Coordinates of C-alpha atoms and ligand atoms in Angstrom, one line a residue:
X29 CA 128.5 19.4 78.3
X30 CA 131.6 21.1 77.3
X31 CA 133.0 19.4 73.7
X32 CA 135.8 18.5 72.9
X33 CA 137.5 19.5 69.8
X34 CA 140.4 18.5 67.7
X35 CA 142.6 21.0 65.9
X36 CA 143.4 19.6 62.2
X37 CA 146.2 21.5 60.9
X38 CA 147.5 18.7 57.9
X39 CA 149.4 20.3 55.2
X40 CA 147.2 18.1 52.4
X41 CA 143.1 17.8 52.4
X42 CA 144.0 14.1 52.1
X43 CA 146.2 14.0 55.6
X44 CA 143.5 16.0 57.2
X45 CA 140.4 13.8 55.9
X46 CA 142.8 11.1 58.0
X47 CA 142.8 12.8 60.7
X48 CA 139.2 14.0 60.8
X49 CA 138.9 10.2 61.1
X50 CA 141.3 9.7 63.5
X51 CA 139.8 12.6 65.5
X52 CA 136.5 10.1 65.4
X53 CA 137.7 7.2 66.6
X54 CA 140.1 9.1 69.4
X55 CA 136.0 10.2 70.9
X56 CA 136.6 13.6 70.1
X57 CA 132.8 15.4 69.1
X58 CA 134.5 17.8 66.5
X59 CA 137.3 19.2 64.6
X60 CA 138.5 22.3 64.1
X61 CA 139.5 22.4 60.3
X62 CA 142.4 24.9 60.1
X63 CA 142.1 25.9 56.5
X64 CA 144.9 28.2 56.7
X65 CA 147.5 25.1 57.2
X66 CA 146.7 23.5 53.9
X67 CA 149.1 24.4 51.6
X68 CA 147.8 25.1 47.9
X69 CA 144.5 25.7 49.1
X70 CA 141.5 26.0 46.7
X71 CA 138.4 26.6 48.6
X72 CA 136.1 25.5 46.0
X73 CA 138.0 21.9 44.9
X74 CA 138.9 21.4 48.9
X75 CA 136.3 22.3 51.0
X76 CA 133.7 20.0 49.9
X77 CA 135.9 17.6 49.7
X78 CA 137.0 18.4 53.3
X79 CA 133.2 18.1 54.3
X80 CA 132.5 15.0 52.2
X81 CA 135.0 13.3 54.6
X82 CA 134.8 14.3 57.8
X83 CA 132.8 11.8 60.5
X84 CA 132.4 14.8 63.1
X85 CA 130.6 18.0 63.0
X86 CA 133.1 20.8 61.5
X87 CA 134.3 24.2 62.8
X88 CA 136.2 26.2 60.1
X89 CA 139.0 28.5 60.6
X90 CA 140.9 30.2 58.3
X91 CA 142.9 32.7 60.5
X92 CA 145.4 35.4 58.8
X93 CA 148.9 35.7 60.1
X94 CA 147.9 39.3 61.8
X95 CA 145.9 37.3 64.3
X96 CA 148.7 34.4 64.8
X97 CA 147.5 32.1 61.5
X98 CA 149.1 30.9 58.6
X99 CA 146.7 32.8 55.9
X100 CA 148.4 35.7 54.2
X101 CA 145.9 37.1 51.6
X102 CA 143.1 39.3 50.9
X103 CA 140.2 39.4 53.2
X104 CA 137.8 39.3 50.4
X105 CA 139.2 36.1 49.4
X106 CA 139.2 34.7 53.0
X107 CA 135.8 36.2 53.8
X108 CA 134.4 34.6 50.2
X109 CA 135.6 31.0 51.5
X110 CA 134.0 31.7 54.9
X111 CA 130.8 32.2 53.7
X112 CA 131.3 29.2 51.3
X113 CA 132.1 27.2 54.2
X114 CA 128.9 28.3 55.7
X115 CA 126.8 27.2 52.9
X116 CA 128.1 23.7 52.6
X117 CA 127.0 23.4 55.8
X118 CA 129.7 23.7 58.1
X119 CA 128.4 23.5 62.2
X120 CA 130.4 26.7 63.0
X121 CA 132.7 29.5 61.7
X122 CA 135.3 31.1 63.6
X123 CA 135.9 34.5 62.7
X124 CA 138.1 37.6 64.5
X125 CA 137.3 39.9 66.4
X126 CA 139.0 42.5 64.6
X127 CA 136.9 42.3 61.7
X128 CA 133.8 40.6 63.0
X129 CA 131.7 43.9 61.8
X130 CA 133.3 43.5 58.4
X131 CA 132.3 40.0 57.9
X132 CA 128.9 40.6 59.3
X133 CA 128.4 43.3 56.5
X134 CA 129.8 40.3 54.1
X135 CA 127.6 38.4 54.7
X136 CA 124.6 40.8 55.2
X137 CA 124.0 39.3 58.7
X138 CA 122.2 36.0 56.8
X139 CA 124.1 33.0 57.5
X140 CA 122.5 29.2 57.3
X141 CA 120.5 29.0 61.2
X142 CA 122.6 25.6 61.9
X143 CA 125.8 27.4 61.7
X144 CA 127.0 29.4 64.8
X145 CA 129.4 31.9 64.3
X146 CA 132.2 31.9 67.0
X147 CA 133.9 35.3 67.6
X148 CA 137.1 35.0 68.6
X149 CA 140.3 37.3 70.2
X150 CA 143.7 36.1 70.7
X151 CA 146.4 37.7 73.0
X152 CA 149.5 35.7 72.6
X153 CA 151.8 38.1 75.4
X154 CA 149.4 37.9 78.0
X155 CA 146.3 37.5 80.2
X156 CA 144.3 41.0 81.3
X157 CA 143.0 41.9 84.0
X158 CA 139.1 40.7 85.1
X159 CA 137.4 43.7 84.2
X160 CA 139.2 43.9 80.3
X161 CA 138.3 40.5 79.6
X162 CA 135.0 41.2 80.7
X163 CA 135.0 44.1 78.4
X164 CA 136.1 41.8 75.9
X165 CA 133.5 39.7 76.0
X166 CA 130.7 42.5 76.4
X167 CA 132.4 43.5 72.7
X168 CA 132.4 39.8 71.2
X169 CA 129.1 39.8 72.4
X170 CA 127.5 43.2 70.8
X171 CA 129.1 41.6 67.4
X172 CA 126.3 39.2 67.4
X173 CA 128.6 36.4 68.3
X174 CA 126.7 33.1 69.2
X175 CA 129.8 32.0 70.7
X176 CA 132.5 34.2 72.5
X177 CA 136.1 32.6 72.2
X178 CA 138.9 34.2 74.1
X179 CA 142.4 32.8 73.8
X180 CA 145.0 34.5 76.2
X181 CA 148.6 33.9 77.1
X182 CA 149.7 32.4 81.1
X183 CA 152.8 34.1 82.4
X184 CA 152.3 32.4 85.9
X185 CA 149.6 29.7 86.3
X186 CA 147.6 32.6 88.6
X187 CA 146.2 34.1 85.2
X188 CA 144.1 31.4 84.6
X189 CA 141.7 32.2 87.7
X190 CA 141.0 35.8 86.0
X191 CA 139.3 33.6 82.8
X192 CA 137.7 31.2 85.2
X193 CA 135.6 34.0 87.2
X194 CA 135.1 35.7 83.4
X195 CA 134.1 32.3 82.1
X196 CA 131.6 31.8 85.1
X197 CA 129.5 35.1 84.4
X198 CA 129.6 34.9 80.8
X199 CA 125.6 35.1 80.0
X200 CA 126.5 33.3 76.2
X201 CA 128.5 30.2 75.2
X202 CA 132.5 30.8 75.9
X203 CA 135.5 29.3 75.0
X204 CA 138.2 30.5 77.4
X205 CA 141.3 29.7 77.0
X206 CA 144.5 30.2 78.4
X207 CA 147.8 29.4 76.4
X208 CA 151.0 27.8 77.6
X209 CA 152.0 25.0 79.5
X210 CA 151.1 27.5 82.7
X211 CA 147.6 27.6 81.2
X212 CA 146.7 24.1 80.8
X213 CA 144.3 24.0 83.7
X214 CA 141.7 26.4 81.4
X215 CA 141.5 23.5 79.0
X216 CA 141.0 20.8 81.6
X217 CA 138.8 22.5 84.1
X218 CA 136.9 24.1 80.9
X219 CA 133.8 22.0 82.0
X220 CA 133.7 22.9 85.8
X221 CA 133.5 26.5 84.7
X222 CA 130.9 26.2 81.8
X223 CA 133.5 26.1 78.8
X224 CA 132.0 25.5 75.3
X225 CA 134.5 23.3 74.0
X226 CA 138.3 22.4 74.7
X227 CA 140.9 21.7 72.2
X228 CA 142.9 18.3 72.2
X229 CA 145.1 17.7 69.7
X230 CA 146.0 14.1 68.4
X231 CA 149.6 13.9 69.0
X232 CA 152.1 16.8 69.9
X233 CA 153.1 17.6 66.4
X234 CA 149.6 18.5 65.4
X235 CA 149.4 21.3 67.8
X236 CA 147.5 25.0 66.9
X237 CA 148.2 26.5 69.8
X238 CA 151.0 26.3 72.8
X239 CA 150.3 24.1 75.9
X240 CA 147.0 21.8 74.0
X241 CA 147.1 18.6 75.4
X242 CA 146.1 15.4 73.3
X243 CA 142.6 14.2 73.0
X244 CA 143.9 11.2 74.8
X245 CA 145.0 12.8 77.9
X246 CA 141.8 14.8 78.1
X247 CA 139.5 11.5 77.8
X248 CA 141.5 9.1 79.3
X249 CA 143.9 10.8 82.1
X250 CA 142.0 13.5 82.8
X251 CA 138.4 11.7 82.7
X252 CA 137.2 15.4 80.8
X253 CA 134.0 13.9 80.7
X254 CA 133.3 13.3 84.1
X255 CA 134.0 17.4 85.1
X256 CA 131.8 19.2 86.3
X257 CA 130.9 22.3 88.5
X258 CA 131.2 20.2 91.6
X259 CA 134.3 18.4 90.7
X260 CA 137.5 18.8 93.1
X261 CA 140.7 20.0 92.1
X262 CA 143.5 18.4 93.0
X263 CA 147.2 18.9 91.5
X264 CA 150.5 18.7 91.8
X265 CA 152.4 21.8 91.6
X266 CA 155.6 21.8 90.5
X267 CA 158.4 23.5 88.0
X268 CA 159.1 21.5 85.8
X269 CA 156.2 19.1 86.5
X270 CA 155.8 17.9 82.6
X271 CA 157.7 14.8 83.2
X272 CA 155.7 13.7 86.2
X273 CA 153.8 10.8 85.7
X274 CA 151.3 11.5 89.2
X275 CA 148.2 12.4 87.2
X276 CA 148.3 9.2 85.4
X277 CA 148.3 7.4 88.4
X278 CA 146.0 9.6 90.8
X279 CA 143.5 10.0 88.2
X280 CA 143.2 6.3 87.5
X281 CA 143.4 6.3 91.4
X282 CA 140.4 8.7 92.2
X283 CA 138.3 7.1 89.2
X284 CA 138.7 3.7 90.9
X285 CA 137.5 5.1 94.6
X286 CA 134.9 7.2 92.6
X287 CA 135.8 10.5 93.9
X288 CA 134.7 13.2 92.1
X289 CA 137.9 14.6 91.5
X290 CA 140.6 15.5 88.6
X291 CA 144.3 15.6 88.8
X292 CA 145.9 18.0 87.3
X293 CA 150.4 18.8 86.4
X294 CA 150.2 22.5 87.7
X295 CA 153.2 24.5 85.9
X296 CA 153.9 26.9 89.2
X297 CA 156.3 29.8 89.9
X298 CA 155.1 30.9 93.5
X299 CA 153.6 28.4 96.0
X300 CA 151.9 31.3 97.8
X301 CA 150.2 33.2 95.3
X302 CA 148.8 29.8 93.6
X303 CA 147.6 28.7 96.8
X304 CA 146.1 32.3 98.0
X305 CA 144.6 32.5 94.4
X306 CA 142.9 29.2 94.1
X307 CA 141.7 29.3 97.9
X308 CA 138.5 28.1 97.0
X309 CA 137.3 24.7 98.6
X310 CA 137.0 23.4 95.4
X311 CA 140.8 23.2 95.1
X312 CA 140.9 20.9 97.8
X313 CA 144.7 19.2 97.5
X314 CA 148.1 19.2 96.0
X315 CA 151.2 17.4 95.6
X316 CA 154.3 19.3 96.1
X317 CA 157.6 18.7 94.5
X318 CA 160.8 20.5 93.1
X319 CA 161.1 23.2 94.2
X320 CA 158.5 23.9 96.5
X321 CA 158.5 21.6 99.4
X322 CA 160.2 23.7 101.8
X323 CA 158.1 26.4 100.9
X324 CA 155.1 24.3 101.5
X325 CA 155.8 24.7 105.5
X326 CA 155.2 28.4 105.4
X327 CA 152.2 28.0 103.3
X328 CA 150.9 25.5 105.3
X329 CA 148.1 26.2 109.0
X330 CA 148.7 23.1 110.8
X331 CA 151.5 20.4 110.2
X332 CA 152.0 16.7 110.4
X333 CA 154.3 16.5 112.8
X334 CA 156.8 14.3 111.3
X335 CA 156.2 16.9 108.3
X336 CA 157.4 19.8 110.5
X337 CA 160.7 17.9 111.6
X338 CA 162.3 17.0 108.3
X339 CA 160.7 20.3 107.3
X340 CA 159.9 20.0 104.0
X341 CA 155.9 18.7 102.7
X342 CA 154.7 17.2 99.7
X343 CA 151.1 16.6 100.7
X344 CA 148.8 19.6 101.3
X345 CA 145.1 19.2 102.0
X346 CA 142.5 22.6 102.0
X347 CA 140.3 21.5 105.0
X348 CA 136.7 22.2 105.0
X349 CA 137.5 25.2 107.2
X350 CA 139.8 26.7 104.4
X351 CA 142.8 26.0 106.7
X352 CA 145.8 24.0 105.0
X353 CA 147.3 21.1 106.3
X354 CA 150.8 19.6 105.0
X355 CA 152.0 16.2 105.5
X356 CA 155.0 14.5 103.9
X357 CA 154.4 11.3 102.6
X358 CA 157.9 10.9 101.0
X359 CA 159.2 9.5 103.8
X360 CA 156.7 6.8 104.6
X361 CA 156.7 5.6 100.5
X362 CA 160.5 5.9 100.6
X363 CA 161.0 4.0 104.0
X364 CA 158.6 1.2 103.6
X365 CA 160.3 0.9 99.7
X366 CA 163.9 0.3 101.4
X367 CA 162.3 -2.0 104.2
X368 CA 161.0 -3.9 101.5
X369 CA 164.1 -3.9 99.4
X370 CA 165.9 -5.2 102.6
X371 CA 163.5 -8.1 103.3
X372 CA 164.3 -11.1 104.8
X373 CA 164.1 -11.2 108.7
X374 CA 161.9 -8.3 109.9
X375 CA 160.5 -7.1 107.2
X376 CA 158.5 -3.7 107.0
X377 CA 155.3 -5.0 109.5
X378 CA 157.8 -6.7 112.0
X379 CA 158.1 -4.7 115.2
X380 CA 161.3 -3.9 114.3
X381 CA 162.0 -2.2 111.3
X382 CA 164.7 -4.3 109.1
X383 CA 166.5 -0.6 109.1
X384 CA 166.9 -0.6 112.7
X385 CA 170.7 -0.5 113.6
X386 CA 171.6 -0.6 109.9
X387 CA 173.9 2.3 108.6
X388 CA 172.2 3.9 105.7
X389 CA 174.3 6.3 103.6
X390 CA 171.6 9.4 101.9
X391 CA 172.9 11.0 99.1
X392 CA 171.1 14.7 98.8
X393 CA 169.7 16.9 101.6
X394 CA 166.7 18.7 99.7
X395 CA 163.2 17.4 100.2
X396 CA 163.3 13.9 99.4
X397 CA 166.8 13.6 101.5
X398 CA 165.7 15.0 104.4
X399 CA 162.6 12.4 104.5
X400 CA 164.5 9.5 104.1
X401 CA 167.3 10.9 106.6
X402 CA 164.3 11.7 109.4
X403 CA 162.2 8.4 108.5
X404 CA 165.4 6.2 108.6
X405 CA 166.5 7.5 112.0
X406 CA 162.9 7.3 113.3
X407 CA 163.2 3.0 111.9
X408 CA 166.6 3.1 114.0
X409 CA 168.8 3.2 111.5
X410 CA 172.6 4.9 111.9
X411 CA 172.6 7.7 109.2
X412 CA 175.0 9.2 107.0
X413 CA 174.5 12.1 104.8
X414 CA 176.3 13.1 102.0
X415 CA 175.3 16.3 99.4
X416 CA 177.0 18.6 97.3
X417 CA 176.4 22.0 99.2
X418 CA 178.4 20.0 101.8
X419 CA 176.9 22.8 104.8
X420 CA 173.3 21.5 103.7
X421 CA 175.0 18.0 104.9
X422 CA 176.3 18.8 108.0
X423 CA 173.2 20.5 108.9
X424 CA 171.0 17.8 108.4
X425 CA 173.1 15.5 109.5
X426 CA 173.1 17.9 112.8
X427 CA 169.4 17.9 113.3
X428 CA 168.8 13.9 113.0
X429 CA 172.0 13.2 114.9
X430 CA 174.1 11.8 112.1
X431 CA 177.1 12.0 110.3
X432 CA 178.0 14.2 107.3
X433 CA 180.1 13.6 104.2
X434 CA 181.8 15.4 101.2
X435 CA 180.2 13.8 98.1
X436 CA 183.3 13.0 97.0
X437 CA 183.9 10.8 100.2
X438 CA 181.4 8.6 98.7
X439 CA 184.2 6.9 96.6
X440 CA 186.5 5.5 99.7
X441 CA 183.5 5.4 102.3
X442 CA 183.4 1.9 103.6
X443 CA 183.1 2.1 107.6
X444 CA 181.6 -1.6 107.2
X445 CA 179.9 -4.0 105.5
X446 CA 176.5 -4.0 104.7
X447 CA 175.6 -0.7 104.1
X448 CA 172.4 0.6 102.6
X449 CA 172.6 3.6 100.0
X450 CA 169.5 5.8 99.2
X451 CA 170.1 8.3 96.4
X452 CA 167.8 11.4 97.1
X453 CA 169.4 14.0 94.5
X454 CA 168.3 14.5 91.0
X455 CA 171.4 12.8 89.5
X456 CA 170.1 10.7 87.0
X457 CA 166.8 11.8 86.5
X458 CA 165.3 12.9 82.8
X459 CA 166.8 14.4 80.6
X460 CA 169.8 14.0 82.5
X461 CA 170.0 10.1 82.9
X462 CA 174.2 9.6 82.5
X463 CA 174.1 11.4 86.1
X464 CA 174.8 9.1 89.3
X465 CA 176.0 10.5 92.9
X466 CA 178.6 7.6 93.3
X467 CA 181.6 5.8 91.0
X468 CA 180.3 2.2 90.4
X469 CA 183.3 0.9 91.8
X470 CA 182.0 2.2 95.3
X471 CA 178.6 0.5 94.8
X472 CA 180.3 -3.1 96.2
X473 CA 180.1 -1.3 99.5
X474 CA 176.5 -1.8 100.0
X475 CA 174.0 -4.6 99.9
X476 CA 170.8 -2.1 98.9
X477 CA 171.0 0.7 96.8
X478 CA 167.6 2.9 96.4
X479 CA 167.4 5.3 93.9
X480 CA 164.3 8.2 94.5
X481 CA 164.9 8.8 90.9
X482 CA 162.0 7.2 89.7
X483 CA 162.1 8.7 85.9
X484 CA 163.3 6.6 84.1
X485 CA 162.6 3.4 86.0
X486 CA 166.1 2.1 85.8
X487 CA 168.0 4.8 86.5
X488 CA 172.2 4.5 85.7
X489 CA 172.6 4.0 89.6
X490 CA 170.5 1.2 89.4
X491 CA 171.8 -0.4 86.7
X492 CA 175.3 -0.1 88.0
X493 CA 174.6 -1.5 91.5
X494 CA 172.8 -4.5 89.7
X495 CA 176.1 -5.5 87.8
X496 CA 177.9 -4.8 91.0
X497 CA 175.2 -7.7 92.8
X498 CA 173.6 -5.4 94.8
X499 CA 170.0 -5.3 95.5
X500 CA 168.4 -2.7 93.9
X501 CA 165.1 -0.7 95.1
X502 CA 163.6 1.5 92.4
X503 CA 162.0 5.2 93.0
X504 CA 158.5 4.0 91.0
X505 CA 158.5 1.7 95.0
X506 CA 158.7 5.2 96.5
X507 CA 156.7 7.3 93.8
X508 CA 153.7 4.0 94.1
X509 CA 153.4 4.2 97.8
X510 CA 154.0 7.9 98.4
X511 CA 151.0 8.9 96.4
X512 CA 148.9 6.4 98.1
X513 CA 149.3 7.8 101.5
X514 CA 147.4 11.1 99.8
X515 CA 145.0 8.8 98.4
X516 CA 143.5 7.9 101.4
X517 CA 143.6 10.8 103.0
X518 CA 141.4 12.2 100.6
X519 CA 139.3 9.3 100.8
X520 CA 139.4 10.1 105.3
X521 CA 138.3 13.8 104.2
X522 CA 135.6 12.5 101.7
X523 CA 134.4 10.3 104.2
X524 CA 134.3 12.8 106.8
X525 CA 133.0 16.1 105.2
X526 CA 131.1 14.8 102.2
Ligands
LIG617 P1 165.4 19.1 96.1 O1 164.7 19.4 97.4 O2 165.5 20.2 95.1 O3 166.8 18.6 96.4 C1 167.7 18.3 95.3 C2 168.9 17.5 95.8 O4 169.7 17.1 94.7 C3 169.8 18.4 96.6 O5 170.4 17.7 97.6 C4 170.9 18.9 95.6 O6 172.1 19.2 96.2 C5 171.0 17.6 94.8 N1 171.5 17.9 93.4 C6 170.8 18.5 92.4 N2 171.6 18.6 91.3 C7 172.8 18.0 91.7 C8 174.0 17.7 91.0 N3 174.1 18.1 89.7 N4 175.0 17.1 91.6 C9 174.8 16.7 92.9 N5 173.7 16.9 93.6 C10 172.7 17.5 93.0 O7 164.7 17.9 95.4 P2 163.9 16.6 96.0 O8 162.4 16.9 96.1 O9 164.6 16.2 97.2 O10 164.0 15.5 94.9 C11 165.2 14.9 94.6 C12 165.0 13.7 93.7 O11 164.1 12.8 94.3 C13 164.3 14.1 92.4 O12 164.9 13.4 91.3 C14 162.9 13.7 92.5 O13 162.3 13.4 91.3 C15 163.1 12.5 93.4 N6 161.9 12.2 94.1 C16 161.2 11.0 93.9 C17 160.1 10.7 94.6 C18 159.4 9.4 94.3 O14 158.2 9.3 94.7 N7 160.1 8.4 93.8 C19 159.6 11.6 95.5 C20 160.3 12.8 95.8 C21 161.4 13.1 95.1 P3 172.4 20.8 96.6 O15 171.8 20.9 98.0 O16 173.9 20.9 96.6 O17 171.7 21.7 95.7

């Protein structure tokens, strides 16, 4: 079982006796006291003291600035408290690489059988290639390390696969790790590859290294306990994808089915080389948003058709055959949303789609535009795009046979009553939330207004058309039902290949 650990890096003893208890109670199964934090620190008052408080078994760190730490004095001094630690019967001590041999001579090779000594090396510019991390770890290992910890830096989430295949072969415990937001799948996924521990820190401003997620997140989105070798990866891979909020609900989604799978926010630069890098089986689906949905279509085998036509895919599934298949599910979540929103006579399981004959004005002609603009014209409905790369607008308006407009034509565009807007551009979406794609005093024009925008909930459009009467549709309708058309095709492959 891999453990999780939680990084204390208080400025006080008292603050970090707090949050050794606070560690406790979040589940974690140890902390990480970071000695070189503490500010004033006198190993011989403070460490019992440390010890005498803490709930969980202890790790102790005390790492000098030369190695990225806080701890600027002599290595006798830092050596000394080591071994101290080690005597007051600390469960492990982390020492460097760098001077492993040093502190092995130190301590004369005789430290207390409970406590295992964890080698560590940290590379803050980068991740090497397989065969020097193996090298790495050969050295951590001829120190006489009980544990081998590797830290390394992600430039591109593709790094992380070289410390996964290390991780797999490594004959003694290993903590790999990859830093960054680009790295956070090594600290997930530490148990499917046979990681010793992963870090999770209680709150983001108790961090010890870049791109930790909280002990929260690790138990209760990510469902850490329930990893293992045979668990599916599944992601959505996207830049930025921090905001998303999809692996809160898939996760809660794939507990509740029962499939043994994790969700993951997967911080990408290059759609093809993640997916041609993590080709195994066991990464088995993503989600795809900004900006790689177009790019999805060349990545993809075979295609959904109605994927193809609007030409952009948010859904990819790995077959058992290794091929990948893209769908789009925007436009099904987005479509049924606005049928929804329109009610009354014919609603979304009539015959006829309450968006047949309606004119329905899309703002945007990226991914999410080109969904609604293809799935409203497949309900019938007369569209009108509008974007502001007018070209992109005439061009989608082209291929569904519709009509385009200037975005600034949005302000005097009233052809007739009754008209349904659906805003598919980022205007208005976090951090950015003063943006909107039309003046309020235009929103009169329309009886329905759908914002894709689905962070935050009520976005300015929304709250704009609502004190102009309108009916308003939010994007969390869109983001809800979007993500469970992928749900059950995962549960149609599970059921099929499993
Ligand atoms: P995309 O393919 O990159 O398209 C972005 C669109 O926004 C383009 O039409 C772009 O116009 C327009 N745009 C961007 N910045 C703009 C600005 N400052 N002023 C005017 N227009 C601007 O993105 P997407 O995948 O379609 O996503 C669009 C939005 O829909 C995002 O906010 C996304 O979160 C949301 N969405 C929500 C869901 C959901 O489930 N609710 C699903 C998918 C998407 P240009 O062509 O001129 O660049």
């Amino acid at each position: 079982m891999t453990l999780v650990c939680v990084p204390l890096v208080a400025r006080t003893v008292e603050e970090m006796v707090a949050d050794a208890a606070a560690a406790a109670a979040a589940g974690s199964d140890l902390v990480e006291i970071r000695l070189d934090f503490i500010q004033g620190f006198r190993p011989r008052e403070h460490l019992p003291q440390l010890l005498r408080g803490c709930p969980l078994p202890v790790l102790v760190t005390y790492r000098p600035t030369w190695e990225g730490g806080q701890y600027e004095g002599d290595e006798t001094t830092r050596f000394d408290t080591l071994r101290l630690a080690m005597e007051l019967g600390v469960d492990y001590v982390d020492i460097e690489l760098k001077v492993a041999d040093k502190f092995m001579s130190f301590i004369s090779g005789n430290k207390p059988e409970k406590c295992k000594l964890i080698v560590s090396s940290h590379n803050y510019e980068y991740t090497p290639s397989c065969e020097e991390l193996a090298n790495l770890v050969a050295r951590i290992q001829a120190v006489g390390a009980d544990i081998v910890k590797v830290a390394t830096a992600a430039k591109d989430i593709v790094d992380v696969s070289r410390m996964f295949q290390v991780m797999v072969h490594c004959q003694v415990p290993m903590i790999g790790l990859v830093m960054s937001e680009r790295g956070l799948m090594s600290r997930v996924l530490a148990p499917k590859f046979g990681g010793y521990l992963t870090f999770g820190i209680l709150n983001s401003a108790k961090t010890s290294a870049p791109g930790q997620p909280t002990v929260e997140e690790l138990l209760d989105v990510y469902n850490i306990r329930c990893i293992g070798p045979d668990t599916k990866v599944l992601g959505l891979i996207a830049n930025p994808v921090k905001q998303s909020k999809s692996p809160i609900l898939h996760n809660k989604c794939l507990q509740y089915v029962g499939y043994n799978a994790v969700y993951l926010p997967l911080l990408g630069d290059n759609l093809a080389s993640f997916l041609e890098t993590y080709s195994s089986p066991d990464f088995s689906g993503f989600s795809c948003s900004l900006p790689f949905k177009v790019d999805a279509v060349q990545c993809c085998n075979e295609h959904d058709p109605v994927a193809k036509s609007i030409g952009a895919i948010n859904t990819i599934v790995r077959r058992p055959d290794g091929k990948l298949v893209g769908y789009n599910t925007d436009y099904i979540g987005a479509i049924s949303a606005i049928e929804d929103g329109i009610g009354g006579p014919g609603s979304k399981d009539a015959v006829i789609s309450p968006l047949a004959g309606r004119l329905i004005v899309v703002v945007g002609a990226g991914g999410a535009g080109k969904a609604i603009a293809y799935g409203a014209k497949e309900k019938g409905a007369r569209v009108v795009v509008a974007n502001r790369t007018y070209e992109k607008a005439v061009s989608l308006a082209n291929a569904i046979g519709g009509q385009a407009l200037r975005l600034a034509d949005l302000e005097t565009f009233r052809p007739e009553d009754g008209m349904i807007l659906a805003n598919a551009t980022s205007l208005g979406m976090q951090p950015n939330i003063d943006g909107t794609p039309i003046p309020k005093k235009a929103l009169s024009f329309y009886d329905v207004v759908f914002d894709a925008v689905y962070a935050p909930k009520v976005t300015r459009l929304l709250r704009e058309a609502e004190e102009c009467g309108v009916k308003v549709v939010s994007g969390v309708e869109m983001f809800i039902r979007q993500a469970m058309a992928p749900e059950s095709l995962m549960r149609e492959i599970a059921a099929k290949y499993t």
